[in-house]
Coordinates of C-alpha atoms in Angstrom, one line a residue:
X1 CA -15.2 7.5 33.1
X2 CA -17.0 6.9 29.8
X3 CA -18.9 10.3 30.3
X4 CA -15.6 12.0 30.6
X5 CA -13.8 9.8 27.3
X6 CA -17.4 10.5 25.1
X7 CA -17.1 14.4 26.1
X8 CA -13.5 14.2 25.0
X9 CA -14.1 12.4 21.6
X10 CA -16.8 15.2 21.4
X11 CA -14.5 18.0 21.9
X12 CA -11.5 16.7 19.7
X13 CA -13.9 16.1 17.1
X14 CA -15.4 19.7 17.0
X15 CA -11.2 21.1 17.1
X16 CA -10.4 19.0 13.8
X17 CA -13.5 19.8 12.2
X18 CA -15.3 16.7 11.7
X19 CA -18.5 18.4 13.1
X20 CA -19.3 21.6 13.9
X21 CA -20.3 23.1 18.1
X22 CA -24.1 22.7 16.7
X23 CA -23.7 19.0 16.4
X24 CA -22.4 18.0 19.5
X25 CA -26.2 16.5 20.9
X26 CA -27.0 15.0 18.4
X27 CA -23.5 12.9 18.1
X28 CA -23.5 12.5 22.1
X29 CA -26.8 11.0 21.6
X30 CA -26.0 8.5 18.7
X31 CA -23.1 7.5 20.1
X32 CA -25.0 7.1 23.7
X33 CA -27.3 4.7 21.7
X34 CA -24.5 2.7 20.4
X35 CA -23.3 2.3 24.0
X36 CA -26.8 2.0 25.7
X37 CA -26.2 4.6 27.8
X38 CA -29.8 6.0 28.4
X39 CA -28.5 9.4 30.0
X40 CA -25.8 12.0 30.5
X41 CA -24.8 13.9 33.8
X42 CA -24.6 17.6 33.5
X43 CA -21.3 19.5 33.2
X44 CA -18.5 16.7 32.1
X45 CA -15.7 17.7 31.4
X46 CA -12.7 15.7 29.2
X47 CA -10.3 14.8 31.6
X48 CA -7.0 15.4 29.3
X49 CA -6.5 16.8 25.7
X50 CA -5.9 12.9 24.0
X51 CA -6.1 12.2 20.6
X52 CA -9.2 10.6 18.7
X53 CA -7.7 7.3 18.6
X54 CA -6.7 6.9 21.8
X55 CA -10.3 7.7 23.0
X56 CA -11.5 5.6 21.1
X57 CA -9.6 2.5 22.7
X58 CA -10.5 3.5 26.0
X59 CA -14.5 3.7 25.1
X60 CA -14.4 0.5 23.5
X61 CA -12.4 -0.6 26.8
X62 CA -15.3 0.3 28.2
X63 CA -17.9 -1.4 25.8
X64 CA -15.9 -4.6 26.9
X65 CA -16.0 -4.4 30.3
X66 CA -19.6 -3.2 30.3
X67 CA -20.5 -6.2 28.0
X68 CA -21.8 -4.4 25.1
X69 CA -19.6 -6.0 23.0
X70 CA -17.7 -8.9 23.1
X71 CA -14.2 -9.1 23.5
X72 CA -13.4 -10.1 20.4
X73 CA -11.6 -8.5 17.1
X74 CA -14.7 -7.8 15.0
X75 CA -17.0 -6.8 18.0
X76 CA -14.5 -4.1 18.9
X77 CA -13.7 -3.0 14.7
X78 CA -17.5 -2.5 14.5
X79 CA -18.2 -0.5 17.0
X80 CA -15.6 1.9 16.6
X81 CA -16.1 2.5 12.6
X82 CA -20.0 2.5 14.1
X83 CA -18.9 5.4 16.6
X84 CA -16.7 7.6 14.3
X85 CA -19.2 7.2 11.7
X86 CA -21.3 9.6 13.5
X87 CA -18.9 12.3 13.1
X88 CA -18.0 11.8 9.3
X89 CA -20.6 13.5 6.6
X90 CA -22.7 11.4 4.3
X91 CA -20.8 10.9 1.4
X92 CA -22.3 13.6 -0.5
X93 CA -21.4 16.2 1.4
X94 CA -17.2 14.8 1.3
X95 CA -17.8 15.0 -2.4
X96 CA -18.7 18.7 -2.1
X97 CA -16.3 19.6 0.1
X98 CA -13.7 17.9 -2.0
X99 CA -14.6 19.4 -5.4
X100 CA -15.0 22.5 -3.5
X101 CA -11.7 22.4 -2.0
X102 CA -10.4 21.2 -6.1
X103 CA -11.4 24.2 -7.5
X104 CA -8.8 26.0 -5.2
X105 CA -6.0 23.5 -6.0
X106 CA -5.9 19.4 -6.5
X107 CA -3.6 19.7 -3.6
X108 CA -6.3 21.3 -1.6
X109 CA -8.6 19.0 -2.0
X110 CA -6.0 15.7 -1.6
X111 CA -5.2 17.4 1.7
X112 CA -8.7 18.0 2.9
X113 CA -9.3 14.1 2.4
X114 CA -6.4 12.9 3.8
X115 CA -7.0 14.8 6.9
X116 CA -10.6 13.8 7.1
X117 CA -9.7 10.0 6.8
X118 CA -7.2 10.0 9.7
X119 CA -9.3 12.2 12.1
X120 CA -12.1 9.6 11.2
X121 CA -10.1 7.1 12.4
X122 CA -10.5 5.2 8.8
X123 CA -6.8 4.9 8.8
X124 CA -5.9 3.9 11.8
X125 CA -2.4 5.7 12.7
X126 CA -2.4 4.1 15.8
X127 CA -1.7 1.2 13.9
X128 CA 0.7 2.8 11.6
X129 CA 2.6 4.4 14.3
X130 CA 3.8 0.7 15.2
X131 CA 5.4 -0.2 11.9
X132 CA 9.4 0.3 12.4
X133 CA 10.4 2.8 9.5
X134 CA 14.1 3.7 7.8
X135 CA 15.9 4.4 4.6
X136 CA 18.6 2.5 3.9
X137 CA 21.5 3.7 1.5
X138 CA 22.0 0.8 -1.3
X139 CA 24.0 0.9 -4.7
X140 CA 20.3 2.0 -5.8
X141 CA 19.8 5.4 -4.0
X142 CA 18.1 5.2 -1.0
X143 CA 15.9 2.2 -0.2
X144 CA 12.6 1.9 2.0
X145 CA 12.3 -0.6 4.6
X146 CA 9.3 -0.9 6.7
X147 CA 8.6 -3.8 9.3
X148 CA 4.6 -3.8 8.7
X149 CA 3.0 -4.2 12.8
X150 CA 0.1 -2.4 12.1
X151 CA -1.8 -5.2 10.8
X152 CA -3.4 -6.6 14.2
X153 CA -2.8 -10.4 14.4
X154 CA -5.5 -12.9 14.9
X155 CA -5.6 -15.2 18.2
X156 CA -6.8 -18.6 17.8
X157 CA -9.9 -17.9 19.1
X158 CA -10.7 -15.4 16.7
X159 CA -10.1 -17.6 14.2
X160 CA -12.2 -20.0 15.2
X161 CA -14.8 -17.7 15.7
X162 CA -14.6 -16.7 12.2
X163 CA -14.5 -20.4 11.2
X164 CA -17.7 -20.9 13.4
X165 CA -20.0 -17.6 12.5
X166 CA -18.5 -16.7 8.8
X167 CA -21.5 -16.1 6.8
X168 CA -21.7 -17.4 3.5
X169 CA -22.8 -13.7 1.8
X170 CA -20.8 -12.1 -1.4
X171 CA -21.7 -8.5 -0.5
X172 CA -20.3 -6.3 -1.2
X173 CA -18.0 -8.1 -3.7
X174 CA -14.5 -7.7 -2.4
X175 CA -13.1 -5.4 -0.4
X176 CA -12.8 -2.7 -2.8
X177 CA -16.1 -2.6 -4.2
X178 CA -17.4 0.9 -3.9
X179 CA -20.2 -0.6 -1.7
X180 CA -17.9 -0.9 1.1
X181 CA -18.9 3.1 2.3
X182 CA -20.6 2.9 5.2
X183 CA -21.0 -1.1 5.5
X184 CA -21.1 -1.8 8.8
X185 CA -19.0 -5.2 8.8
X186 CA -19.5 -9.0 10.2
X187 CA -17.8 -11.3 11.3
X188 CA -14.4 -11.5 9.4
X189 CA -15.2 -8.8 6.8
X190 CA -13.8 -5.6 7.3
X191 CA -16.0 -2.9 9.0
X192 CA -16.2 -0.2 7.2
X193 CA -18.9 2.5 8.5
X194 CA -16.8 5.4 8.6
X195 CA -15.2 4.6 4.8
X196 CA -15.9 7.2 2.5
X197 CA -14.7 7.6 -1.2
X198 CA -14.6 10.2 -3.7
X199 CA -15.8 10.3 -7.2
X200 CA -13.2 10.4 -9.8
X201 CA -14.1 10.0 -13.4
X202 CA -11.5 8.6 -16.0
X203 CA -11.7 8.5 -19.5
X204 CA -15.7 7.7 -19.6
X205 CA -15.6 5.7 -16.4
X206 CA -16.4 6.1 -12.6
X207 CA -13.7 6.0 -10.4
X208 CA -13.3 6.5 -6.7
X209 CA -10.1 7.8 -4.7
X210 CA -9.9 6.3 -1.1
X211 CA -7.0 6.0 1.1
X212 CA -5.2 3.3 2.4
X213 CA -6.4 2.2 5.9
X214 CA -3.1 1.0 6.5
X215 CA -0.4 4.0 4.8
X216 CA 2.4 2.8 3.9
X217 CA 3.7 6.3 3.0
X218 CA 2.3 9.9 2.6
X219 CA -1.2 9.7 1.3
X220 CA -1.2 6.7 0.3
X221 CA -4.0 5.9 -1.9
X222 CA -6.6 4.0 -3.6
X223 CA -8.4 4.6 -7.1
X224 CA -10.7 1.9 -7.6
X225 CA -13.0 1.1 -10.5
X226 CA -16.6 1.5 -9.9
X227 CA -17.3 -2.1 -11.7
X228 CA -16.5 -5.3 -9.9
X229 CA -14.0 -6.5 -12.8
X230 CA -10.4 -8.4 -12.3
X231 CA -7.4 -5.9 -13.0
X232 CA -5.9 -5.7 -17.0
X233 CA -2.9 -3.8 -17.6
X234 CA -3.8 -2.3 -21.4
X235 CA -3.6 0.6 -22.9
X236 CA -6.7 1.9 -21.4
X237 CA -4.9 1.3 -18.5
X238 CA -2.0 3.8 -19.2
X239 CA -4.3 6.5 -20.2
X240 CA -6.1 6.2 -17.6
X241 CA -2.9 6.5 -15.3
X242 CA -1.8 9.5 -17.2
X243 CA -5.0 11.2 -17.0
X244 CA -4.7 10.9 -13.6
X245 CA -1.7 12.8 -12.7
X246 CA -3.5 15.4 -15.2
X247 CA -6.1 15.5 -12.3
X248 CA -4.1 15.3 -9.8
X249 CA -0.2 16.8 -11.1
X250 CA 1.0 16.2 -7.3
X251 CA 0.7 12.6 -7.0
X252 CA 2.2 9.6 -9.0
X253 CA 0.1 6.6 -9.7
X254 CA 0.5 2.7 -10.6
X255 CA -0.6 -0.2 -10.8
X256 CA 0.0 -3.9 -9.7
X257 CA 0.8 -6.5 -12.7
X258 CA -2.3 -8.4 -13.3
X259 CA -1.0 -12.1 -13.4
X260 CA -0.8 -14.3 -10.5
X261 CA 3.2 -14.3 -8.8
X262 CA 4.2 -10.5 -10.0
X263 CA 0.8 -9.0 -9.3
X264 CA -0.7 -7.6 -6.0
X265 CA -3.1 -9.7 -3.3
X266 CA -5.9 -8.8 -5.4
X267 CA -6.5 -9.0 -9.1
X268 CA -10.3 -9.7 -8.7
X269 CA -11.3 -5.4 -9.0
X270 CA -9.8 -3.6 -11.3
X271 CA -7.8 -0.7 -8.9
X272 CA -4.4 1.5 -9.2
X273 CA -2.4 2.9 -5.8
X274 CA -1.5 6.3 -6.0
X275 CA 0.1 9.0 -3.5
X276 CA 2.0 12.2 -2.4
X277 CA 5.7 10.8 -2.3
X278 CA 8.6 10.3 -4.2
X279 CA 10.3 6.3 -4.4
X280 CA 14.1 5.9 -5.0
X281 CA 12.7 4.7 -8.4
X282 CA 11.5 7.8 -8.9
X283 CA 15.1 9.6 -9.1
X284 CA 16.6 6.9 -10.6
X285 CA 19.3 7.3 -13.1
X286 CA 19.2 6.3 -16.7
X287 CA 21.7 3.4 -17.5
X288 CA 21.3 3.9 -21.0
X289 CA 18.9 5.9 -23.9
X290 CA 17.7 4.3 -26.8
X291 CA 15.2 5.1 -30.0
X292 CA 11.9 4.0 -30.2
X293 CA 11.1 4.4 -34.1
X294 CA 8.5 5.8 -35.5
X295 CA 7.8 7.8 -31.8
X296 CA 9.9 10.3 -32.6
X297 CA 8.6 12.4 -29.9
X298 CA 9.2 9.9 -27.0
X299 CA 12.5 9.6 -25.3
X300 CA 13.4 6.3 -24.1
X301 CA 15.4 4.9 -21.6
X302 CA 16.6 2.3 -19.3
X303 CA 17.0 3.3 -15.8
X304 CA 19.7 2.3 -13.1
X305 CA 16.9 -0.3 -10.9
X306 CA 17.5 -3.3 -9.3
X307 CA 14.2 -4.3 -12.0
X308 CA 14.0 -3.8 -15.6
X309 CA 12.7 -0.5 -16.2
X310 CA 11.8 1.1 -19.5
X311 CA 11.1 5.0 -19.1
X312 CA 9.3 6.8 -21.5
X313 CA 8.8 10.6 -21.6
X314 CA 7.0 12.8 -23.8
X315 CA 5.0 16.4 -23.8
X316 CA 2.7 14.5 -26.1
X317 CA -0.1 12.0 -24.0
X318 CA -1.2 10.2 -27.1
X319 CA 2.1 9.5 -28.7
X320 CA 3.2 8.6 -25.4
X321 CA 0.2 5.9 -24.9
X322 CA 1.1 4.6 -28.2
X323 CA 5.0 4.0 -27.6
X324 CA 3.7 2.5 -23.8
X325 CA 1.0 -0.2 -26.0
X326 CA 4.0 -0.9 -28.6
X327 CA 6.2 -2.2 -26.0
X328 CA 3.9 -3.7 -23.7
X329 CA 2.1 -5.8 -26.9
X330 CA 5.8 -6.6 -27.4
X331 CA 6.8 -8.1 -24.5
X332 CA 3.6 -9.7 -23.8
X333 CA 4.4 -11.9 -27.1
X334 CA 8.8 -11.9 -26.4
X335 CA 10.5 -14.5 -25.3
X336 CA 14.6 -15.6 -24.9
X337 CA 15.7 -18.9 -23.8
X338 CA 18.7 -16.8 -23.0
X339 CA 17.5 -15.2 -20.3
X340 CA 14.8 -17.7 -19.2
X341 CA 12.2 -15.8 -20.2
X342 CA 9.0 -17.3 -22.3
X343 CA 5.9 -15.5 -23.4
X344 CA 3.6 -18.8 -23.2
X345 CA 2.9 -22.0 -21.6
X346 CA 0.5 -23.8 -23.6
X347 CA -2.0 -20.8 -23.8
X348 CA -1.2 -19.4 -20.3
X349 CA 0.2 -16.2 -20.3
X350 CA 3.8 -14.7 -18.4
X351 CA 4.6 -11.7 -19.6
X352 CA 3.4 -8.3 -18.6
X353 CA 4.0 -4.9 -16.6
X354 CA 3.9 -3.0 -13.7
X355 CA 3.3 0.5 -15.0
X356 CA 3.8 4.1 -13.3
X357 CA 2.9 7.6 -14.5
X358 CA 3.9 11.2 -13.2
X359 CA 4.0 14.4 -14.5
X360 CA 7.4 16.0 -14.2
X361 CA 8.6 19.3 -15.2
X362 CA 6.3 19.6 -17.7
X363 CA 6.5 16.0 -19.6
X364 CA 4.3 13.1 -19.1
X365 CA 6.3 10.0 -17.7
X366 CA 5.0 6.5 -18.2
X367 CA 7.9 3.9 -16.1
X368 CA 7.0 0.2 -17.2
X369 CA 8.5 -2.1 -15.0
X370 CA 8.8 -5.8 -17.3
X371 CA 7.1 -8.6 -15.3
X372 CA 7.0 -12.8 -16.1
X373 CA 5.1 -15.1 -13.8
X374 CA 7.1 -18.5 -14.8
X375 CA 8.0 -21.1 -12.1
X376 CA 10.2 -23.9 -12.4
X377 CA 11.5 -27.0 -10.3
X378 CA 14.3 -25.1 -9.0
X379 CA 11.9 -21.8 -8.4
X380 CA 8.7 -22.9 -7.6
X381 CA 7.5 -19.7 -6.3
X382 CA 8.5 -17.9 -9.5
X383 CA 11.4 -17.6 -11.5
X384 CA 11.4 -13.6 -10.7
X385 CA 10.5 -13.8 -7.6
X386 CA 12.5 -13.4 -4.5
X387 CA 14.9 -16.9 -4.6
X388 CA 15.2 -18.7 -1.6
X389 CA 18.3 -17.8 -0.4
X390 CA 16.1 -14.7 0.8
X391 CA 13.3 -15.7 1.7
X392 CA 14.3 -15.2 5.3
X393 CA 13.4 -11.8 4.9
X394 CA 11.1 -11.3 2.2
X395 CA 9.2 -14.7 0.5
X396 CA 5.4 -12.4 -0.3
X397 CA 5.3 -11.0 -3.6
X398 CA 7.0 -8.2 -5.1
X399 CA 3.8 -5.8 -5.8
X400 CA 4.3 -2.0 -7.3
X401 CA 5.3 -0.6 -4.0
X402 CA 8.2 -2.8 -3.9
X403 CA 9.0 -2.3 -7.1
X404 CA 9.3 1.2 -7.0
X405 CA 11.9 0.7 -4.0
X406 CA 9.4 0.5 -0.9
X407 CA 9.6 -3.4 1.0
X408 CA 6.8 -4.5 3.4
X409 CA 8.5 -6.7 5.5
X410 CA 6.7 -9.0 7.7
X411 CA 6.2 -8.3 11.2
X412 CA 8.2 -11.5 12.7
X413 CA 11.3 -9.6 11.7
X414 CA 11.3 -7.2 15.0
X415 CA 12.3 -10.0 17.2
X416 CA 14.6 -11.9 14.4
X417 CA 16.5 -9.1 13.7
X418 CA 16.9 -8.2 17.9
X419 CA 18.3 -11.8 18.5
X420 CA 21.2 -11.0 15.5
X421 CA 21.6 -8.1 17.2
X422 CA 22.6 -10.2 20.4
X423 CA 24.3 -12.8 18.3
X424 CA 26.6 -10.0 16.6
X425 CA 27.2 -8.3 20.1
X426 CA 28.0 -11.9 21.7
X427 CA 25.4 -12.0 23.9
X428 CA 22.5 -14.4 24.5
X429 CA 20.5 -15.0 21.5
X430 CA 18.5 -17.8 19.7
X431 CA 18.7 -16.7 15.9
X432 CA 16.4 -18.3 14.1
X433 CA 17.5 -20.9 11.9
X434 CA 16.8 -19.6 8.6
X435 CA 19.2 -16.6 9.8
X436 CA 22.0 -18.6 10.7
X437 CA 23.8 -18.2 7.4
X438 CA 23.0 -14.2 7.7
X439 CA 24.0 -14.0 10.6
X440 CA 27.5 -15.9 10.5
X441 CA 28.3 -13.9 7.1
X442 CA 27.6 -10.4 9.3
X443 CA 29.9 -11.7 11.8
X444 CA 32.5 -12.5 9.4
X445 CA 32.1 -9.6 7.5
X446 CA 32.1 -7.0 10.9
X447 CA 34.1 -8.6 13.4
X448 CA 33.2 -8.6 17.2
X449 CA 31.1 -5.8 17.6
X450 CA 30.3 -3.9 20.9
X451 CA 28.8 -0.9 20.0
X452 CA 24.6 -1.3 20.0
X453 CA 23.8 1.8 18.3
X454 CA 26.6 0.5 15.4
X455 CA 24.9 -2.9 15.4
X456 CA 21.7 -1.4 14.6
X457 CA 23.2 0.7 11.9
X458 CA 24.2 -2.1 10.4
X459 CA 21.6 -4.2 10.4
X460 CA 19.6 -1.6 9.0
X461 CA 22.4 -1.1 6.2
X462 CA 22.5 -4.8 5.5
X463 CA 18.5 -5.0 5.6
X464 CA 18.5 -2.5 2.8
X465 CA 21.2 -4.6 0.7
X466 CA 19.2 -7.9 1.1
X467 CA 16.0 -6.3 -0.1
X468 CA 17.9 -4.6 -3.2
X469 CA 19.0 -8.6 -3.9
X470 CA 14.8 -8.6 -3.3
X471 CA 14.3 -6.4 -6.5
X472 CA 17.3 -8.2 -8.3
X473 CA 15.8 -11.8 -8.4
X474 CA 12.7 -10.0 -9.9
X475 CA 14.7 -8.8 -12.7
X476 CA 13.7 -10.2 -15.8
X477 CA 17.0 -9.1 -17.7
X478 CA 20.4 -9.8 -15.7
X479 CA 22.2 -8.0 -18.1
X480 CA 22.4 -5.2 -20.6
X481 CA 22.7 -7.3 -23.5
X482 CA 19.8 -9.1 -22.7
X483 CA 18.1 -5.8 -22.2
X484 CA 19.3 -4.9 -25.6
X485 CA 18.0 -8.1 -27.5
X486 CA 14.5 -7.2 -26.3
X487 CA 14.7 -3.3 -27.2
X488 CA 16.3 -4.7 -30.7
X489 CA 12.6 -6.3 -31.2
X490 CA 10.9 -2.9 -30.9
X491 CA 12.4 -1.3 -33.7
X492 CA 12.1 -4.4 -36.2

């Protein structure tokens, strides 16, 4: 059968344009060596039209019963970024393509490597096509909720493999060092033989754009910095954002805090997340307008989010980068006992942003989202951080896709949320105990319940409202007023 899956993968490949008819020998005979198959019988034919993907599971099926591989998570990663790699161009010719594809529109060439990083199997929709998916309506507009199961758990044997074979080697860097393209992989590092990135210069540095292995929404992307350096939200920063969407006027871009508690799961390489979609944050209303002083030409707002959101807008980049620095060096020093917020402790700092930029309708938009990493006894995890009464459903941190209205919840919530689907329909069910209270307070609220396809409506309903409470508890001002003390401080 592995003649009959290879010709397949060969065939697909040729259909979405990863190689060309021309190239079909020489990939069969790479990809031969990689499965130590010495020859090939004449005149095999694919067996059904499948999808990349699933041709690839059932070759690697194949390396594992054939012992080329082990049967193991990284063995089986390796070997299939290994195998796709022979169909994907050396980076310099994606970077042609791509700036090629630019000069007839940045949507052109966004789309070209988008397409080329599914069909090479770098994301892995496979994966992605596990994650359960749905907006739910909220007193915010409508809220994302996604149950991530496209992350593959580890067994306890791969675990201790890694434990056992880990090698002690700091290359490349992390794992968004540019000199991931093309690494192969070991054991518990990524593999990454089929990555490829493009070049992306911003404001006198190299960047890269790469996508997400792992989308959590249409093109879902990566722009990384081509130093190893930890992540600094300045006003570099900004202007870089904002040139960005000058580039590229189709996609927003942001970027993670970069303290510890309100930042993303990694501060150590300077990186923003960018993409072709538009966050319930981004329509949201303005709750109120106010001046900004001397930047006449900025408007200013705060907007109608669970978070504390300053908006600014301007046709104007620089004076827009200037009004973005004025209030982030303001709230980096600001502090109100009143709304348990402080600047310092001892010389550690608390305060900072999560920033997004977008052109719209002609105006450049810079959205900072106000950030503190405090703790305290009764907080421990963070003081704007989800609270413990949710934790149930959401205890990770809140990172820019959150913010912007987007929650990652974690994958144990498929089966949770089934068993308070029995519990509400009075059927058999062992709710978890965190749950219980949830679950008694949807049972008080709804009443017996019979219908399934109401349950579920429901639960997704009430799923949404919890993770708006989420965004809440990361809300550095509770009020308006408080809001209002702060904006007070700009204009002094």
């Amino acid at each position: 059968m592995i003649y009959h899956y290879l010709t397949g993968l060969i065939q697909k490949a040729v259909e979405v344009e990863l190689i060309e008819p021309s190239d079909t020998i020489y990939v069969r005979n790479q990809v031969m060596n990689l499965l130590n198959l010495e020859s090939f019988p004449e005149n095999v034919e694919a067996l059904e039209d499948d999808s990349i993907p699933n041709l690839l599971e059932k070759i690697i099926g194949y390396a594992v019963d054939h012992c080329v591989i082990e049967d193991n998570f990284d063995d089986k990663e390796i070997l299939t970024a290994n195998i796709m790699n022979c169909f994907v161009a050396r980076p310099s010719v994606v970077n042609g393509l791509f700036n090629e594809k630019y000069k007839q529109s940045p949507e052109a060439a966004t789309s070209y490597f988008y397409i080329l990083s599914k069909n090479s199997n770098y994301i892995q929709m496979n994966r992605i096509e596990k994650n359960i998916h749905f907006k739910a309506d909220t007193a915010y507009g409508e809220l994302d909720i996604t149950i991530n199961l496209s992350k593959p758990e580890k067994d306890p044997e791969q675990i201790k493999r890694e434990k056992e074979l880990k090698k002690d080697v700091e290359y490349p860097a992390c794992v968004l060092c540019p000199e991931n393209e093309g690494y192969a992989g070991r054991i518990g590092y990524p593999a990454r033989a089929n990555h490829r990135i493009v070049q992306v210069p911003l404001v006198g540095e190299n960047w890269y754009l790469q996508y997400s292995p792992y989308v959590y929404y249409n093109e879902h992307s990566i722009v990384l910095a081509e130093e190893h350096r930890d992540m600094k939200i300045n006003k570099a920063a900004f202007e870089r954002l904002v040139t960005f969407t000058e580039k590229f006027p189709h996609y927003f871009i942001g970027s993670n805090a970069d303290l510890p508690i309100v930042g993303g799961s990694i501060l150590s390489h300077d990186h923003y997340q960018a993409g072709h979609y538009e966050f319930a944050m981004t329509n949201a209303a303005d709750t109120f307008t106010f001046s900004l002083g001397k930047y006449n030409a900025v408007s200013a707002s705060v907007l109608k989010w669970p978070l504390s959101v300053i908006r600014l807008k301007s046709n104007l980049k620089k004076e827009l980068l200037q009004a973005g620095d004025h209030i982030l060096q303001a709230w980096k020093m600001y502090s109100d006992p009143l709304a348990d917020v402080k600047a310092f402790t001892g010389d550690t700092p608390h305060n900072t942003v999560t920033p997004i930029a977008r052109l719209r309708d002609g105006l450049y938009e810079l959205d900072l989202v106000l950030r503190n990493n405090r703790t305290s006894e009764e907080h421990p995890l963070g003081i704007f951080h989800p609270h413990a009464d949710v934790h149930h459903i959401k205890k990770e941190n809140i990172g820019l896709i959150e913010v912007m209205g987007l929650a990652v919840l974690p994958a144990r919530l498929k089966e949770e949320l089934h068993e308070i689907k029995q519990f509400l329909l009075e059927s058999p069910c062992d709710v978890a105990a965190y749950h219980q209270d949830w679950a008694s307070e949807l049972k008080q609220n709804y009443g017996t319940l019979s219908d399934e396809k109401l349950v579920d409506e429901i639960l997704k309903k009430e799923l949404g409202n919890k993770f708006a409470r989420v965004l809440e508890d990361a809300s550095v001002f509770k009020d308006k007023a408080a809001f209002q003390r702060f904006i007070e401080t700009l204009n002094e």
